[in-house]
Coordinates of C-alpha atoms in Angstrom, one line a residue:
Chain P
M19 CA -16.0 5.6 19.4
L20 CA -19.4 4.1 20.4
K21 CA -19.5 6.2 23.4
I22 CA -19.0 9.4 21.2
L23 CA -21.6 8.1 18.8
K24 CA -24.1 7.6 21.7
Y25 CA -23.8 11.1 23.1
S26 CA -23.7 12.8 19.7
F27 CA -26.7 10.9 18.8
Y28 CA -28.5 12.1 21.9
E29 CA -27.5 15.6 21.2
M30 CA -28.8 15.5 17.7
I31 CA -32.2 14.0 18.3
R32 CA -32.8 16.5 20.9
S33 CA -32.2 19.4 18.3
R34 CA -35.2 21.3 17.2
W35 CA -34.1 21.1 13.7
I36 CA -34.2 17.3 13.7
F37 CA -37.8 17.5 15.0
I38 CA -38.8 20.1 12.4
Y39 CA -37.2 17.7 9.7
S40 CA -39.0 14.5 10.9
G41 CA -42.2 16.7 11.3
F42 CA -42.0 17.8 7.8
Y43 CA -41.7 14.3 6.2
L44 CA -44.4 13.2 8.5
I45 CA -46.8 16.0 7.4
A46 CA -45.8 15.6 3.7
S47 CA -46.4 12.0 3.6
M48 CA -49.7 12.2 5.5
A49 CA -50.9 14.9 3.2
L50 CA -49.9 13.0 0.1
L51 CA -51.7 9.9 1.5
L52 CA -54.8 12.0 2.0
L53 CA -54.7 13.7 -1.4
S54 CA -54.3 10.4 -3.3
N55 CA -55.2 6.8 -2.4
D56 CA -52.7 5.3 -4.7
I57 CA -49.7 4.4 -2.9
S58 CA -47.4 4.3 -6.0
K59 CA -48.5 7.9 -6.9
V60 CA -47.6 9.0 -3.2
L61 CA -44.4 7.2 -3.4
I62 CA -43.4 9.0 -6.6
S63 CA -44.3 12.4 -5.1
L64 CA -42.2 11.6 -2.1
T65 CA -39.4 10.5 -4.4
N66 CA -39.4 14.1 -5.9
I67 CA -39.1 15.5 -2.5
I68 CA -36.5 13.2 -1.2
I69 CA -34.2 13.6 -4.1
I70 CA -33.9 17.3 -3.6
L71 CA -34.3 17.5 0.3
T72 CA -32.2 14.9 1.7
P73 CA -28.9 15.9 0.2
L74 CA -29.6 19.5 1.2
I75 CA -30.5 18.8 4.7
G76 CA -27.7 16.3 4.9
I77 CA -25.1 18.6 3.7
L78 CA -26.5 21.7 5.6
F79 CA -26.9 19.8 8.9
G80 CA -23.6 18.2 8.7
T81 CA -21.7 21.6 8.2
I82 CA -23.5 23.3 10.9
Y83 CA -23.1 20.5 13.2
Y84 CA -19.5 20.3 12.7
Y85 CA -18.8 24.0 13.2
N86 CA -21.1 24.0 16.3
S87 CA -19.1 21.2 17.9
K88 CA -15.7 22.4 16.8
E89 CA -14.8 23.5 20.4
F90 CA -16.1 20.4 21.9
I91 CA -14.1 18.3 19.4
Q92 CA -11.0 20.2 20.8
L93 CA -12.0 19.2 24.4
L94 CA -12.4 15.6 23.2
M95 CA -9.1 15.6 21.4
A96 CA -7.4 16.5 24.9
Q97 CA -8.6 13.0 26.1
A98 CA -7.0 9.7 25.4
L99 CA -9.0 9.2 22.0
S100 CA -7.7 8.8 18.8
R101 CA -8.7 11.6 16.2
W102 CA -10.4 8.9 14.0
S103 CA -12.6 7.6 16.7
I104 CA -13.7 11.2 17.7
F105 CA -14.6 12.0 13.9
T106 CA -16.3 8.7 13.1
G107 CA -18.2 8.8 16.5
M108 CA -19.5 12.3 15.8
Y109 CA -20.4 11.6 12.2
L110 CA -22.2 8.5 13.1
G111 CA -24.3 10.0 15.4
L112 CA -25.3 12.8 12.9
A113 CA -26.0 10.2 10.2
A114 CA -27.9 8.0 12.7
A115 CA -30.2 10.9 13.6
L116 CA -30.8 11.9 10.0
C117 CA -31.6 8.2 9.0
I118 CA -34.0 8.0 11.9
S119 CA -35.9 11.3 11.0
I120 CA -36.5 9.8 7.6
L121 CA -37.7 6.5 8.8
I122 CA -40.1 8.2 11.4
G123 CA -41.2 10.9 8.9
I124 CA -41.8 8.6 5.9
G125 CA -41.9 5.2 7.5
I126 CA -44.7 5.6 10.0
P127 CA -47.5 7.1 8.0
L128 CA -46.9 4.7 5.0
I129 CA -46.7 1.8 7.3
A130 CA -49.9 2.8 9.0
Y131 CA -51.5 3.1 5.6
G132 CA -50.6 -0.5 4.9
V133 CA -47.6 -0.3 2.5
L134 CA -46.1 -3.5 4.2
G135 CA -48.9 -5.6 2.6
S136 CA -49.1 -3.9 -0.6
A137 CA -47.6 -4.6 -4.1
E138 CA -45.3 -1.3 -3.6
L139 CA -43.4 -2.7 -0.8
S140 CA -40.3 -3.1 -2.5
L141 CA -40.4 0.5 -3.9
F142 CA -41.0 1.8 -0.6
L143 CA -38.0 0.1 0.8
L144 CA -35.8 1.3 -2.0
L145 CA -37.1 4.8 -1.4
I146 CA -36.1 4.8 2.2
T147 CA -32.9 3.1 1.5
M148 CA -32.0 5.7 -1.2
A149 CA -33.1 8.6 1.3
C150 CA -30.7 7.2 4.0
V151 CA -27.8 6.7 1.4
L152 CA -28.2 10.2 0.1
S153 CA -28.5 11.6 3.7
I154 CA -25.1 9.5 4.5
V155 CA -23.2 10.6 1.5
F156 CA -24.1 14.4 1.8
S157 CA -23.4 14.6 5.4
L158 CA -20.1 12.9 4.8
M159 CA -19.4 15.7 2.2
A160 CA -20.4 18.2 4.8
F161 CA -17.9 16.8 7.3
L162 CA -15.1 16.9 4.8
I163 CA -16.1 20.6 3.6
A164 CA -16.2 21.8 7.3
L165 CA -12.9 20.1 8.0
K166 CA -11.3 21.8 5.1
F167 CA -12.4 25.0 5.7
D168 CA -12.2 26.7 9.2
D169 CA -14.2 29.7 8.1
K170 CA -17.9 29.0 8.7
V171 CA -19.2 31.2 6.1
K172 CA -16.9 29.9 3.4
G173 CA -17.7 26.3 4.7
L174 CA -21.5 26.7 4.4
S175 CA -21.4 28.5 1.0
I176 CA -19.4 25.7 -0.5
S177 CA -21.8 23.2 1.1
I178 CA -24.7 24.8 -0.5
F179 CA -22.8 25.0 -3.9
V180 CA -22.1 21.4 -3.7
W181 CA -25.7 20.5 -3.4
L182 CA -26.6 22.8 -6.1
F183 CA -24.1 21.3 -8.3
F184 CA -25.1 17.8 -7.8
A185 CA -28.9 18.7 -7.7
I186 CA -29.2 21.0 -10.6
I187 CA -26.0 22.0 -12.4
Y188 CA -24.8 18.6 -13.0
D189 CA -28.1 17.6 -14.9
G190 CA -28.0 20.8 -16.8
I191 CA -24.3 19.9 -18.1
F192 CA -25.6 16.3 -18.7
L193 CA -28.5 17.6 -21.0
L194 CA -26.1 19.8 -22.8
L195 CA -23.8 17.1 -23.4
L196 CA -26.5 14.8 -24.5
L197 CA -27.9 17.5 -27.0
G198 CA -24.4 18.4 -28.2
F199 CA -23.5 14.9 -29.0
K200 CA -26.9 13.6 -30.0
E201 CA -25.3 12.3 -33.5
Y202 CA -23.1 9.9 -31.6
P203 CA -24.1 6.7 -29.5
L204 CA -24.4 8.0 -26.0
D205 CA -25.5 4.9 -23.9
K206 CA -22.1 4.5 -22.2
L207 CA -21.6 8.4 -21.5
T208 CA -25.3 8.4 -20.2
I209 CA -24.8 5.4 -17.8
S210 CA -21.3 6.7 -16.6
M211 CA -22.6 10.3 -15.9
I212 CA -25.5 8.8 -13.9
V213 CA -23.3 6.7 -11.8
L214 CA -21.1 9.6 -11.1
N215 CA -23.9 11.5 -9.4
P216 CA -25.3 9.9 -6.3
I217 CA -28.5 11.9 -6.7
D218 CA -29.2 10.8 -10.2
L219 CA -28.2 7.3 -9.2
A220 CA -30.9 7.4 -6.6
R221 CA -33.6 8.9 -8.9
I222 CA -32.8 6.5 -11.9
L223 CA -33.0 3.4 -9.6
I224 CA -36.4 4.6 -8.2
L225 CA -37.6 5.4 -11.6
M226 CA -36.6 2.0 -12.9
K227 CA -38.2 0.2 -10.0
L228 CA -41.6 2.2 -11.0
D229 CA -41.4 0.4 -14.4
M230 CA -41.5 3.8 -16.1
S231 CA -38.7 2.9 -18.4
A232 CA -41.2 2.5 -21.2
M233 CA -42.0 6.1 -20.9
M234 CA -38.4 7.1 -21.2
G235 CA -37.9 6.1 -24.7
Y236 CA -34.4 5.0 -25.8
T237 CA -32.7 6.0 -22.9
G238 CA -35.1 3.9 -20.7
A239 CA -34.5 0.9 -22.8
V240 CA -30.8 1.2 -22.5
L241 CA -30.9 1.7 -18.8
S242 CA -33.2 -0.9 -18.0
K243 CA -31.1 -3.3 -20.1
F244 CA -28.1 -2.1 -18.1
L245 CA -29.8 -2.3 -14.7
G246 CA -31.5 -5.6 -15.4
K247 CA -28.1 -7.1 -15.9
N248 CA -26.0 -8.2 -12.7
I249 CA -23.2 -6.3 -13.7
G250 CA -25.3 -3.1 -13.6
M251 CA -26.3 -3.6 -10.3
I252 CA -22.9 -4.4 -9.0
I253 CA -21.7 -1.3 -10.7
I254 CA -24.4 0.9 -9.2
S255 CA -23.7 -0.7 -5.6
F256 CA -20.0 -0.3 -6.1
S257 CA -20.5 3.3 -7.1
L258 CA -22.6 4.1 -4.0
L259 CA -20.1 2.4 -1.9
L260 CA -17.5 4.5 -3.4
W261 CA -19.3 7.6 -2.5
V262 CA -19.3 6.6 1.2
I263 CA -15.6 5.3 1.1
L264 CA -14.0 8.1 -0.8
P265 CA -15.1 11.0 1.4
L266 CA -14.5 8.8 4.7
W267 CA -11.0 8.1 3.4
T268 CA -10.4 11.8 2.8
I269 CA -11.8 12.7 6.1
R270 CA -9.3 10.3 7.7
R271 CA -6.4 11.7 5.7
V272 CA -7.4 15.5 6.4
S273 CA -8.1 14.9 10.0
M274 CA -4.7 13.4 10.7
K275 CA -2.8 16.3 9.2
K276 CA -4.9 19.1 10.6
D277 CA -4.1 21.5 13.4
F278 CA -6.8 22.3 15.8
Chain F
M15 CA 8.0 15.4 33.0
I16 CA 7.4 17.5 29.9
S17 CA 10.2 18.0 27.6
F18 CA 10.3 19.9 24.3
Q19 CA 13.2 19.2 21.9
N20 CA 14.0 21.7 19.2
L21 CA 10.3 22.2 18.6
N22 CA 9.4 24.2 15.4
K23 CA 5.9 24.9 14.1
Y24 CA 5.0 26.8 10.9
Y25 CA 1.4 28.0 10.1
K26 CA 1.9 28.2 6.5
K27 CA 4.8 30.6 6.2
N28 CA 4.3 32.0 9.8
H29 CA 7.0 30.6 12.0
V30 CA 5.2 30.4 15.4
I31 CA 7.5 28.3 17.4
K32 CA 11.1 28.7 16.8
G33 CA 13.2 25.9 18.0
I34 CA 11.9 25.6 21.7
T35 CA 13.9 23.3 23.8
L36 CA 12.3 23.4 27.3
S37 CA 11.9 21.1 30.2
I38 CA 9.0 21.3 32.8
N39 CA 9.4 19.3 35.9
G40 CA 7.1 19.1 38.7
P41 CA 5.9 19.3 41.3
G42 CA 5.0 22.7 41.4
I43 CA 3.0 25.4 39.4
V44 CA 4.5 26.8 36.3
A45 CA 3.1 29.7 34.7
L46 CA 3.4 30.1 30.8
L47 CA 3.3 33.7 30.1
G48 CA 3.8 35.8 27.0
P49 CA 2.0 38.5 24.8
N50 CA -0.6 37.4 22.3
G51 CA 0.7 35.4 19.6
S52 CA 3.8 34.4 21.4
G53 CA 3.2 30.7 20.9
K54 CA 1.8 29.7 24.4
T55 CA -1.4 28.0 23.2
T56 CA 0.4 26.4 20.3
L57 CA 3.1 25.1 22.4
L58 CA 0.4 23.5 24.8
K59 CA -1.5 22.2 22.1
S60 CA 1.4 20.6 20.5
F61 CA 2.0 18.8 23.6
L62 CA -1.6 17.6 23.5
G63 CA -1.7 16.3 20.0
M64 CA -4.0 19.0 18.7
V65 CA -1.3 20.9 16.7
L66 CA 1.2 18.8 14.9
P67 CA 4.8 20.2 15.0
S68 CA 6.8 20.9 11.9
S69 CA 10.0 19.5 13.6
G70 CA 11.3 18.4 16.8
D71 CA 10.0 16.1 19.5
I72 CA 8.1 16.2 22.5
L73 CA 8.5 13.8 25.4
F74 CA 6.3 13.0 28.2
N75 CA 7.9 11.0 31.2
G76 CA 10.6 10.1 28.8
E77 CA 8.3 8.9 25.8
S78 CA 7.7 10.7 22.7
V79 CA 4.1 11.8 22.4
L80 CA 4.0 12.5 18.7
K81 CA 1.1 10.2 17.1
Q82 CA 0.2 8.9 20.4
Y83 CA -2.8 9.4 22.5
S84 CA -2.9 7.1 25.5
Y85 CA -0.4 9.4 27.4
R86 CA -3.3 11.8 27.8
K87 CA -5.1 9.5 30.3
Q88 CA -2.6 11.3 32.6
I89 CA -3.4 14.8 31.8
S90 CA -6.2 17.0 33.1
Y91 CA -6.6 19.8 30.5
L92 CA -8.8 22.9 30.9
S93 CA -9.4 24.5 27.4
Q94 CA -10.9 27.6 26.5
I95 CA -14.1 26.4 25.3
S96 CA -17.2 28.6 25.3
R97 CA -19.6 26.1 23.3
F98 CA -20.6 22.8 24.6
P99 CA -23.3 20.4 22.8
D100 CA -26.2 22.6 23.6
N101 CA -28.8 19.9 23.9
L102 CA -27.0 17.9 26.7
T103 CA -27.4 18.5 30.4
V104 CA -24.8 19.1 32.8
N105 CA -25.2 15.7 34.3
E106 CA -25.3 13.9 31.0
L107 CA -21.9 15.7 30.1
I108 CA -20.2 14.8 33.4
S109 CA -21.3 11.3 32.9
F110 CA -20.2 11.4 29.3
M111 CA -16.5 12.5 30.4
K112 CA -16.6 9.8 33.0
E113 CA -17.3 7.3 30.4
I114 CA -14.6 8.3 28.2
K115 CA -12.0 8.6 30.9
P116 CA -12.8 5.9 33.4
G117 CA -11.3 6.1 37.0
K118 CA -11.9 7.7 40.2
T119 CA -13.6 11.3 40.0
R120 CA -14.4 13.9 42.3
E121 CA -17.0 15.9 40.5
H122 CA -19.0 16.4 43.7
Q123 CA -16.2 18.6 45.1
F124 CA -16.6 20.9 42.1
I125 CA -20.5 20.8 42.2
Q126 CA -20.2 22.1 45.8
M127 CA -17.3 24.5 45.3
F128 CA -19.1 26.3 42.4
N129 CA -22.8 25.9 43.8
L130 CA -23.7 23.9 40.7
Q131 CA -26.4 21.7 42.4
Q132 CA -29.2 23.7 40.7
E133 CA -27.8 23.7 37.3
L134 CA -27.2 19.9 37.0
E135 CA -30.2 19.1 35.0
K136 CA -30.2 22.1 32.8
K137 CA -29.2 22.0 29.2
M138 CA -25.8 23.4 28.4
G139 CA -27.3 25.9 25.9
S140 CA -29.2 27.5 28.6
L141 CA -26.4 28.2 30.8
S142 CA -24.6 31.7 31.3
G143 CA -21.0 32.1 30.2
G144 CA -19.6 31.9 33.9
T145 CA -21.7 28.9 34.7
R146 CA -20.4 27.1 31.6
Q147 CA -16.8 27.9 32.6
K148 CA -17.5 26.4 36.1
V149 CA -18.8 23.2 34.2
N150 CA -15.9 23.1 32.0
I151 CA -13.5 23.3 35.0
T152 CA -15.5 20.4 36.7
L153 CA -15.2 18.3 33.6
A154 CA -11.7 19.1 33.2
L155 CA -10.4 18.8 36.7
M156 CA -12.5 15.9 38.2
H157 CA -10.0 13.3 37.5
D158 CA -7.1 12.8 39.8
D159 CA -4.2 13.2 37.3
P160 CA -0.7 13.9 38.0
L161 CA -0.4 16.7 35.3
I162 CA -2.8 19.6 35.2
I163 CA -2.8 22.2 32.2
L164 CA -5.0 25.1 32.6
D165 CA -5.5 27.4 29.8
E166 CA -6.9 30.7 30.8
P167 CA -8.7 29.2 33.8
S168 CA -10.1 32.6 35.2
T169 CA -12.2 33.5 32.1
G170 CA -15.5 34.4 33.2
L171 CA -15.2 33.4 36.8
D172 CA -16.6 35.4 39.6
P173 CA -14.1 36.4 42.5
L174 CA -15.4 33.9 44.8
S175 CA -15.2 31.1 42.4
L176 CA -11.7 32.3 41.4
K177 CA -10.7 32.1 45.0
E178 CA -11.9 28.7 45.5
L179 CA -10.1 27.5 42.1
K180 CA -6.8 29.0 43.4
K181 CA -7.2 27.2 46.8
F182 CA -7.7 24.0 44.8
I183 CA -4.7 24.6 42.6
T184 CA -2.4 25.2 45.5
E185 CA -3.9 22.1 47.3
E186 CA -3.0 20.1 44.3
R187 CA 0.6 21.4 44.3
E188 CA 1.0 20.2 48.0
R189 CA -0.1 16.7 46.8
G190 CA 2.9 16.7 44.4
K191 CA 1.4 17.4 41.1
L192 CA 2.7 19.4 38.2
I193 CA 0.4 22.4 37.3
V194 CA 1.0 24.4 34.0
I195 CA -1.0 27.6 33.7
T196 CA -1.4 30.2 31.0
T197 CA -3.0 33.5 31.8
H198 CA -3.3 37.1 30.8
I199 CA -4.2 38.0 34.6
L200 CA -0.6 38.7 35.9
S201 CA -1.8 38.7 39.5
L202 CA -3.0 35.1 39.2
A203 CA 0.4 34.1 38.0
E204 CA 2.0 36.0 40.6
A205 CA -0.1 34.4 43.4
L206 CA 0.3 30.9 42.2
A207 CA 3.4 30.3 40.3
D208 CA 6.7 29.0 41.5
D209 CA 8.2 29.1 38.2
I210 CA 7.7 31.3 35.2
I211 CA 8.4 30.5 31.5
F212 CA 8.2 33.7 29.3
L213 CA 7.7 33.2 25.6
L214 CA 8.3 36.0 23.2
E215 CA 7.8 35.5 19.6
G216 CA 8.2 32.0 19.4
H217 CA 11.3 31.9 21.7
V218 CA 11.8 31.1 25.5
F219 CA 12.8 34.5 26.8
F220 CA 13.0 33.5 30.3
N221 CA 12.6 30.1 32.3
G222 CA 13.3 30.1 36.0
S223 CA 11.7 31.0 39.4
M224 CA 9.6 33.9 40.0
S225 CA 12.1 35.4 42.3
A226 CA 15.0 35.1 39.6
L227 CA 12.8 36.9 37.2
L228 CA 12.2 39.8 39.5
N229 CA 15.9 39.9 40.3
D230 CA 16.7 39.9 36.7
Q231 CA 14.5 42.7 35.6
G232 CA 15.3 44.7 39.0
E233 CA 11.3 44.9 39.7
I234 CA 9.5 44.3 42.7
N235 CA 6.4 42.6 41.1
L236 CA 5.6 40.5 38.0
E237 CA 3.7 43.1 36.1
N238 CA 6.5 45.6 36.1
A239 CA 8.9 43.0 35.3
I240 CA 7.0 41.7 32.3
A241 CA 6.5 45.4 31.2
H242 CA 10.2 45.9 31.5
I243 CA 10.9 43.0 29.3
L244 CA 8.5 44.1 26.8
K245 CA 9.8 47.6 26.8
S246 CA 13.5 46.5 26.3
T247 CA 12.7 44.1 23.7
K248 CA 10.8 46.8 21.8
K249 CA 13.8 49.2 22.1
V250 CA 16.2 46.5 20.8
K251 CA 13.8 46.0 17.9
D252 CA 13.5 49.6 17.1
A253 CA 17.3 49.9 17.2
E254 CA 17.5 47.2 14.9
D255 CA 15.0 48.9 12.5
I256 CA 16.9 52.0 12.5
K257 CA 20.2 50.3 11.7
I258 CA 18.3 48.6 8.6

């Protein structure tokens, strides 16, 4: 598995798209730093970019990468390797390349600016972690989608739809539910709906870290009460972990039964 | 060496391999022939573990290969691959395959045979289709394994390289290996094969030596014999259709 990981990582970091992706983050963070001298404001702007972009790029790269490697995967399958080690090796190479793009693109400018010595260090670390977690979760979903659907066009369309669902449609439904049931106590529903969407989870975690709960009214109070407790953090970590384990387990199940 | 026991494969409702029982023993060159969709590739892929049979068993040297993978250490398999990781160089791919499958290799023989010296540092994405096939052959055959499986080896090869490859294959036979080839180029099969397995609609239609096939069909060359089989089965089918 490690050998496959190594080569799939080599392959990925030499890809033009990974360069463009890191370059984009690099330019965006530098431009934001130039426009505003306040690190926390820069981090908020970056949050908005990351929340939308990392899932999209993760799911698109993942799907395209799988389809492009399909024939090579068949070549690997004729070797004395288990299916599981082929898929985890390929996947980890991709995830590592995506995470390194984020570390370079966002990490370098902010570290150069002196975020390590500032009060915003923990926010910065949380932001980077969430960006990596979102990349991991969505590229896993991408692998799963590509494994399930042999047709490239179908797979890509479903990937884009999944991203659209979690990034936009989910929040729309969420808001409608809140509006429709505003007469009832909604804190439990709110929290469970946030926990079920990795993008919302990342967004809320970062917003809460910013101490913006005061601006979010009652919801903010409920959330900060929830997140402030140990049980809240445990539930959130568990939910993020589930977002990794569940697709991984499904990939294993699907790949064991699939004809290549 | 390889033995299929009452093997069946369904792709959804499509019955592709219909209870094939077949033994292939070496040494020698066996050509696996049949029209498109007759189940050649499915048969090979199920032996290699890429396609999971619906029922039946496959043995390699007496042991079942289903759900196993270590048996593949002894197999050199040339697949019909046209896409490699674009950003790796030829040299990197060769060392990658050597890392995955340790053991003595003879890649230099192939690099010389196909004149690949100039291409070694180039990225796979920049190579022509023919050169990629040469790299594919190098990667697949550089290990010295007792069983060689070639799926359409002639695709994209120029005549000179094909000649060299044929020479290599016959040399491997002399060294006591079993070589299984699928091909659409009947002249290639005719020039190399000792035995022919002819698949038709998921059944083994013929399994025996080349001369027996020619005798059976009363033809002088493989092309005519195959054409004869296909025509006669078509007649039988038409007759059945009329009956219905």
